[in-house]
XYZ file of C-alpha atoms in Angstrom:
404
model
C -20.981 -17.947 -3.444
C -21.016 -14.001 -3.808
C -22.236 -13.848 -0.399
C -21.783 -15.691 3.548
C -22.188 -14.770 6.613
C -20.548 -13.756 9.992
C -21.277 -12.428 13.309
C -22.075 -8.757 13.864
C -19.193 -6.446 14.467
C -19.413 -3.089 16.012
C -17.171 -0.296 17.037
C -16.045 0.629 20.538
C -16.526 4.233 21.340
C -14.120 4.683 23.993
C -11.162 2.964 21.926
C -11.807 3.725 18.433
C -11.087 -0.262 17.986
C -12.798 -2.044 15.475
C -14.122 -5.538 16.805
C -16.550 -8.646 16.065
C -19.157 -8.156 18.718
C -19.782 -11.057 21.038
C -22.261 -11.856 23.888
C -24.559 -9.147 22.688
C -28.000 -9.238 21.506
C -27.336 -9.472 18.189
C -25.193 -12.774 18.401
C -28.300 -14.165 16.698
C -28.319 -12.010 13.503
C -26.759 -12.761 10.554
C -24.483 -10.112 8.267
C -23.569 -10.583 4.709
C -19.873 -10.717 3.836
C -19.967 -8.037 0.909
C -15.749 -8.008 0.184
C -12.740 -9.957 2.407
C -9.137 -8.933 2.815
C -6.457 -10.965 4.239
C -2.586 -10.171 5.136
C 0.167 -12.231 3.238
C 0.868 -14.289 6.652
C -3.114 -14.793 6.894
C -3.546 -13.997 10.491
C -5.711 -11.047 9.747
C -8.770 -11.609 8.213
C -11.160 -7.883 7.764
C -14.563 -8.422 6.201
C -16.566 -5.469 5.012
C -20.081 -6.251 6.206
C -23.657 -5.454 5.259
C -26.467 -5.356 7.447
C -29.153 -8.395 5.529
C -31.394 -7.189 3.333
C -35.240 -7.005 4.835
C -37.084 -10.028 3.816
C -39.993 -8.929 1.768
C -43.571 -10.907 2.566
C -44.326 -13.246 0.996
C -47.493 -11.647 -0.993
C -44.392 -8.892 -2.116
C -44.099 -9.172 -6.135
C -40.392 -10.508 -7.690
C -38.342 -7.768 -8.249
C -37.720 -7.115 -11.985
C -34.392 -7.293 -13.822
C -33.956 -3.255 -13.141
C -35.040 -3.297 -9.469
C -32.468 -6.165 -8.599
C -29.616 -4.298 -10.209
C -30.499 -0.970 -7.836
C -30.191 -3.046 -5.387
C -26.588 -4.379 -6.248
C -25.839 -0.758 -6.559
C -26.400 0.042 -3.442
C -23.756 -2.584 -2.274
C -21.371 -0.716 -4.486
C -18.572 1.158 -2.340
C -16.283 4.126 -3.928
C -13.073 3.256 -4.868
C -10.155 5.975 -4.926
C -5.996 5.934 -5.361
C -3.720 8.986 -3.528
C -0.831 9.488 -5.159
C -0.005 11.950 -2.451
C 3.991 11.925 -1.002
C 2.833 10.760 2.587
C 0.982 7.610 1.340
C 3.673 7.361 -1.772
C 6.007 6.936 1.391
C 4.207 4.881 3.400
C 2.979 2.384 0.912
C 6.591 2.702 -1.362
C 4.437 2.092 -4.328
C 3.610 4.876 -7.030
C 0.075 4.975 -5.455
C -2.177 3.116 -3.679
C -5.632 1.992 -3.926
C -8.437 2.578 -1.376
C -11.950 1.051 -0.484
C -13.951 3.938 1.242
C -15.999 1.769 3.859
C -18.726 3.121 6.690
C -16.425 2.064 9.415
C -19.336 -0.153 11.268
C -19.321 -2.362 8.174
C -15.795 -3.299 8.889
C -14.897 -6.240 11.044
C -11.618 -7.803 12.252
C -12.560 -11.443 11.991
C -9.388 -12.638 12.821
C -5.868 -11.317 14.228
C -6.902 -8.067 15.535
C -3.871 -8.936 18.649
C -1.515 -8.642 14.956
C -2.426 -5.772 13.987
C -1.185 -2.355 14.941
C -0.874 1.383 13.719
C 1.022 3.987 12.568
C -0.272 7.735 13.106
C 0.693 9.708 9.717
C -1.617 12.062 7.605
C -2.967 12.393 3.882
C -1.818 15.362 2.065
C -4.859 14.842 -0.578
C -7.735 15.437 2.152
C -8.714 18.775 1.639
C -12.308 18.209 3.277
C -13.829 21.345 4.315
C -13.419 20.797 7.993
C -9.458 21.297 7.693
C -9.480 24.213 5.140
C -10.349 26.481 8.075
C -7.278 26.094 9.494
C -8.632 24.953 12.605
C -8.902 21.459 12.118
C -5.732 19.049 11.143
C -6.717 15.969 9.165
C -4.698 12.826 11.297
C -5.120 9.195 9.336
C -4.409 6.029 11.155
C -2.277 3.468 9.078
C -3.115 0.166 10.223
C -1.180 -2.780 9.356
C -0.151 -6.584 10.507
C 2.719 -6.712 12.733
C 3.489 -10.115 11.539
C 4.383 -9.870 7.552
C 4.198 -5.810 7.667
C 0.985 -6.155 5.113
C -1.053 -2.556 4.432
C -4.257 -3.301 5.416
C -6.744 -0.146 6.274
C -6.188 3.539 7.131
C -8.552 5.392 9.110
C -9.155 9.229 8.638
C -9.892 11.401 11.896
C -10.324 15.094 11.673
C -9.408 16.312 14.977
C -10.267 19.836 16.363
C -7.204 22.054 17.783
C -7.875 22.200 21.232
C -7.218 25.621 21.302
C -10.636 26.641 19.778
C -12.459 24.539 22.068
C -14.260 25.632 25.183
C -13.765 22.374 27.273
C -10.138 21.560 26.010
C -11.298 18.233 24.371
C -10.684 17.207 20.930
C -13.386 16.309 18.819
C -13.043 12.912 16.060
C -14.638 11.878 13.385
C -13.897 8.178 12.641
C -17.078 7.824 10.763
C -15.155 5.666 7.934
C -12.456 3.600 7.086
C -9.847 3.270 3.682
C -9.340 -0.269 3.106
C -6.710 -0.773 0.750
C -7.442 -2.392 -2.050
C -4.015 -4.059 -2.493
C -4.783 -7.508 0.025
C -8.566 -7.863 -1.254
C -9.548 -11.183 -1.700
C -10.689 -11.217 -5.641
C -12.986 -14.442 -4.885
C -15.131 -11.788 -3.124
C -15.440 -9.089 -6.239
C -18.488 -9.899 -8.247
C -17.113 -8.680 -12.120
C -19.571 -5.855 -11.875
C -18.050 -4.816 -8.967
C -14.683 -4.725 -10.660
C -15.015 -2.874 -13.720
C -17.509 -0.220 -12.042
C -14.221 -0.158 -9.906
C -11.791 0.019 -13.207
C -13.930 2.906 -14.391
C -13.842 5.238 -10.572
C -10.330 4.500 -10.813
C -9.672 6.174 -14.064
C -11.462 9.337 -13.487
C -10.000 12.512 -12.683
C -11.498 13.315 -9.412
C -10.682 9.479 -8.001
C -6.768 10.352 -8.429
C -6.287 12.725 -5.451
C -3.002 14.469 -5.429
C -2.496 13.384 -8.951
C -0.587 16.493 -10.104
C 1.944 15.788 -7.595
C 3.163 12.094 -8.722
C 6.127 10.903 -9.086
C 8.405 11.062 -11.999
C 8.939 7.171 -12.405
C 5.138 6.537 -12.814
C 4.664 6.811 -16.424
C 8.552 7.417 -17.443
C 9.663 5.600 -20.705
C 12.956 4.425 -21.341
C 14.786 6.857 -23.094
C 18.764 5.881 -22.554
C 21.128 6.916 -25.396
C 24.989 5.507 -25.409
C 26.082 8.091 -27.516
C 24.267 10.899 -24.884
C 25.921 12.512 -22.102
C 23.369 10.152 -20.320
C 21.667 11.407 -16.620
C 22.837 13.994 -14.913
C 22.227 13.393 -10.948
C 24.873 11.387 -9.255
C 23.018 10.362 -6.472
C 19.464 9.161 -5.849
C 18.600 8.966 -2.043
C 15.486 7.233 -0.573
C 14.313 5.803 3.021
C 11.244 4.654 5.036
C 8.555 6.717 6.721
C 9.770 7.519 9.873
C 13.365 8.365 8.422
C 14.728 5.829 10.895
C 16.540 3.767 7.729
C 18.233 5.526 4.638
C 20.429 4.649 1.941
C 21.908 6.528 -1.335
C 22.605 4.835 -4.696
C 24.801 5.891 -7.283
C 23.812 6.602 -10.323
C 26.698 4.854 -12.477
C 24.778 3.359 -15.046
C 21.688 3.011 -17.039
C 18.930 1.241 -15.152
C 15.497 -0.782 -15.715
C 12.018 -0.158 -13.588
C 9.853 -3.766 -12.903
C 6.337 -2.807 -12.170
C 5.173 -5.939 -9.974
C 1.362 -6.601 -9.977
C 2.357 -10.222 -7.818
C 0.423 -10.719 -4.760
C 2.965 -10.302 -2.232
C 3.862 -7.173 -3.692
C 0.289 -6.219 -3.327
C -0.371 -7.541 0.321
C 2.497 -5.545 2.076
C 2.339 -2.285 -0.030
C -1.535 -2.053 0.326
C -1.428 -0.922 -3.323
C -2.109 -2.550 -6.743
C 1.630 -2.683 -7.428
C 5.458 -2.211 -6.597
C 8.367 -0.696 -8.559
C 11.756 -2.205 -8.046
C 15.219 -0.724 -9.516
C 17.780 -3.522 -9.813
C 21.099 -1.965 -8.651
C 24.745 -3.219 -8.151
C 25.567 -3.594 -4.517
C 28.564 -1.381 -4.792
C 26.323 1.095 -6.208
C 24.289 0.726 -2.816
C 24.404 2.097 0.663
C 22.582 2.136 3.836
C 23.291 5.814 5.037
C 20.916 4.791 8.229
C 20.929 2.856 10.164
C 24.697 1.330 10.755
C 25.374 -1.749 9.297
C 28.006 -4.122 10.897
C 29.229 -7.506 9.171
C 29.377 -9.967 12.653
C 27.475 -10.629 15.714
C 30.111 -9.464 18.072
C 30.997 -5.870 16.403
C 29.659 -2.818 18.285
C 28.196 -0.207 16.427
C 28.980 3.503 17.782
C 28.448 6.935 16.274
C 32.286 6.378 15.222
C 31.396 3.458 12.892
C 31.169 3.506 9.676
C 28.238 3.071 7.304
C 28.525 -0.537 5.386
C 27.991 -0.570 2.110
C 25.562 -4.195 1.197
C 28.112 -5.665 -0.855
C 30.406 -6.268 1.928
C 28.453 -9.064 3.583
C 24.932 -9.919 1.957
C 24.349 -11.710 5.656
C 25.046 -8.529 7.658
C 24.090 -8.214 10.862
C 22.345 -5.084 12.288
C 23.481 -3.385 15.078
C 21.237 -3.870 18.412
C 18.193 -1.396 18.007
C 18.298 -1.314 14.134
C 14.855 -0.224 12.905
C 16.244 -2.032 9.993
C 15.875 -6.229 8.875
C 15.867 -7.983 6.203
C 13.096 -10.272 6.582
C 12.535 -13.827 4.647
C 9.729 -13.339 2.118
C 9.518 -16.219 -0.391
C 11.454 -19.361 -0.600
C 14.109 -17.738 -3.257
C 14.161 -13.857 -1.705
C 14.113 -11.382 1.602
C 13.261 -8.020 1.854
C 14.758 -4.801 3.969
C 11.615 -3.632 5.876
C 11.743 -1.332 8.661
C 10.317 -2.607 11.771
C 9.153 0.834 13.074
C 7.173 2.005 10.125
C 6.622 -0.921 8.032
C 8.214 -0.033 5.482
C 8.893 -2.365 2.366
C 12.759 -1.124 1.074
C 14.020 -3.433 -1.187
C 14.455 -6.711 -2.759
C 17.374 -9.391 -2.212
C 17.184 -12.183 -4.018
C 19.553 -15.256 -2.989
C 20.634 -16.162 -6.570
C 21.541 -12.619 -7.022
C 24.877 -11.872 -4.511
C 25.952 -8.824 -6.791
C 22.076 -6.954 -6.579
C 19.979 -5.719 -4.653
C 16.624 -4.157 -5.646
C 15.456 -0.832 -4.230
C 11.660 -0.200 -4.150
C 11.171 2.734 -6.404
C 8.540 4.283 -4.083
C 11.188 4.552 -1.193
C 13.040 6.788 -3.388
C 13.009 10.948 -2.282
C 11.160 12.673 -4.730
C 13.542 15.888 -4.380
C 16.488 13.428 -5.529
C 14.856 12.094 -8.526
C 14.329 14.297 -12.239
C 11.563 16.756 -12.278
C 9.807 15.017 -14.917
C 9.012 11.560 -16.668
C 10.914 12.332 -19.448
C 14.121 13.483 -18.095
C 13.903 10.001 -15.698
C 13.571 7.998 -18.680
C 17.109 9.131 -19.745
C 18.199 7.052 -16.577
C 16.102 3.631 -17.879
C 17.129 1.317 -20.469
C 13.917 -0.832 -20.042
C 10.326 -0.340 -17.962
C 8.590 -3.286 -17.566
C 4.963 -4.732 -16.478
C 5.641 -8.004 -14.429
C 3.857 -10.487 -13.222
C 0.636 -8.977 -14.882
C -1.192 -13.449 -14.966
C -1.909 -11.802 -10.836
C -3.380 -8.232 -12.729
C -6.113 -7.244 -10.094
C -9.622 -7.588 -11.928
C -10.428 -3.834 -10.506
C -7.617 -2.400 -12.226
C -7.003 -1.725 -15.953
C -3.642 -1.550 -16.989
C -3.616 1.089 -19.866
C -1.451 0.641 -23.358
C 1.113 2.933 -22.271
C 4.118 1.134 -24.586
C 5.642 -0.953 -21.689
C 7.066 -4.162 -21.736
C 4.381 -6.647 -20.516
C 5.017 -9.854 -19.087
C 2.903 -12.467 -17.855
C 5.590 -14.089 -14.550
C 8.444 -11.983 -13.159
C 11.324 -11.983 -15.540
């Protein structure tokens, strides 16, 4: 069962797209499926491919015991997180996890008519190429337009035009970052995993590292008797800037670390961070919210805050919706950049939960100590859906099995 097959998929040079191939000569020849990812609404299906291996003749002796497991090397691909701001942004999630791919191995086996892209960059790719200062690195986010699931990004270093004779900009799309978040775990042999677990905890697999965010590894740290936190205002938003909101800081409050699948599908990553907050502590800066259907929102109106009508309506042209997720919850995602914003739970009127990686960085403490003077509890949730590549390390959280 570690391996099947599918047709072969190529690459069109003109487009850039990634696409099964059909009606071409190699219709005939069979590919093995090395890993699968899906989106949480399953209508986009990648596979990461591998050409078959040559069939040795049949005087050829058995490979031994060491020769076999060179071979499963070989179908080993690097693994890497970027805790960068840009993907911290993009993904709302402390980090997230990639699958470096050759980008002819990957195939859109189903959906590609879902899926669509958002042109950003990666502030940890500091190849060569774009030290110069001649070059500016440009990644590709790709995700399903559907359920708003992270599913690839694809690096291209593009050269200025300006130090070109013939005006034309020059790509290299030569591979692709498949995020590790939506893999399909039925497809990761266990040697395969924890070679994965041990890339992930090196030094030089952690790109940007030095620049993460305070909440990561903060440790409650709340004292009654204290003067308690000091900011009054923490400030957050998606991607493209086109939603914002500001919370009040009015009380002592608890980070959920969410290892659930969902949470994994639409951040890309191999968790999410949610801040339970008091509605009236809450409010949507950008865009305008208005409470009925027939309301006009103008530059004159004023911003909502959520607790006035859990139901509200957004005003026509809202990047902004808050989108059914499971049968007992919805989420705020913005429709331009995909964003994943917060949590709203329908047994919950009086909360909503912010996604900790939507939160400004410049708003929050310097440092993981001074944030855990803000938290009265940190939490690991919903670690029974763990991902078998990743290895949760005994940092003194709270560690819980289901979501609490």
């Amino acid at each position: 069962q570690r391996f099947m097959t599918t047709a072969a998929a190529t690459t069109n040079d003109d487009t850039g797209d990634i696409h099964i191939n059909s009606g071409s000569d190699d219709d005939n020849v069979d590919h093995v499926i090395l890993h699968r990812s899906q989106c949480h609404c399953r209508q986009v299906l990648l596979e990461i491919i591998l050409p078959p291996r040559p069939q040795p003749p049949e005087s050829a002796p058995i490979p031994s015991d060491e020769e076999e497991g060179d071979q499963d090397d070989a179908l080993l691909l690097s693994v890497w997180n970027c805790h960068c701001a840009i993907c911290r942004k993009y993904h709302t999630a402390a980090y997230t996890s990639y699958l470096r791919v050759p980008r002819d191995q990957v195939a859109i086996r189903r959906g590609a008519d879902k899926l669509d892209k958002l042109m950003s960059s990666c502030q940890s790719i500091s190849t060569e190429d774009v030290r110069d200062g001649n070059s500016a690195m440009v990644v590709e986010r790709w995700y399903c337009t559907e359920c708003s699931s992270k599913v690839m990004s694809i690096p291209s270093t593009k050269t200025d035009s300006n130090t070109k004779d013939d005006g034309e900009d020059e790509e290299d799309k030569s591979e692709c970052w498949v995020n590790l978040g939506p893999l399909d775990e039925t497809t990761v042999p266990n040697t395969h995993a924890q070679r994965w677990k041990d890339q992930l905890k090196q030094i030089e697999n952690n790109l940007g590292a030095s620049g993460a965010c305070c909440w990561t590894n903060a440790l409650p740290n709340y004292k009654e008797e204290s003067s308690g936190p000091t900011k009054k205002k923490w400030s957050g938003g998606c991607t493209c800037g086109a939603c914002r909101y500001e919370i009040a800081i009015a009380r002592a409050y608890q980070l959920q670390h969410c290892y659930c699948h969902l949470c994994r599908e639409l951040s890309g990553g191999p968790f999410m961070t949610w801040i339970p907050v008091y509605r009236s502590d809450f409010e949507w800066k950008r865009p305008i919210i208005i409470s009925t259907a027939t309301a006009k929102a103008t530059s004159a109106t004023p911003a909502a805050s959520c607790n006035d009508d859990p139901t509200a309506i957004h005003h026509e042209g809202s990047a902004l919706r808050l989108v059914r997720t499971t049968p007992f919850g919805s989420r705020h995602i913005c429709t331009r950049c995909r964003s994943i914003l917060t949590i709203v739970y329908d047994d919950q009127p009086n909360l909503l939960w912010p996604c900790a990686g939507s939160i400004d960085d410049d708003s929050l403490p310097p440092t993981s100590d001074e944030m855990g003077r803000y938290l009265k509890r940190v939490a690991h949730i919903c670690c029974r859906s763990l991902p078998t590549w990743l290895d949760l390390p005994m940092d003194g959280m709270e560690r819980l099995d289901d979501a609490c």
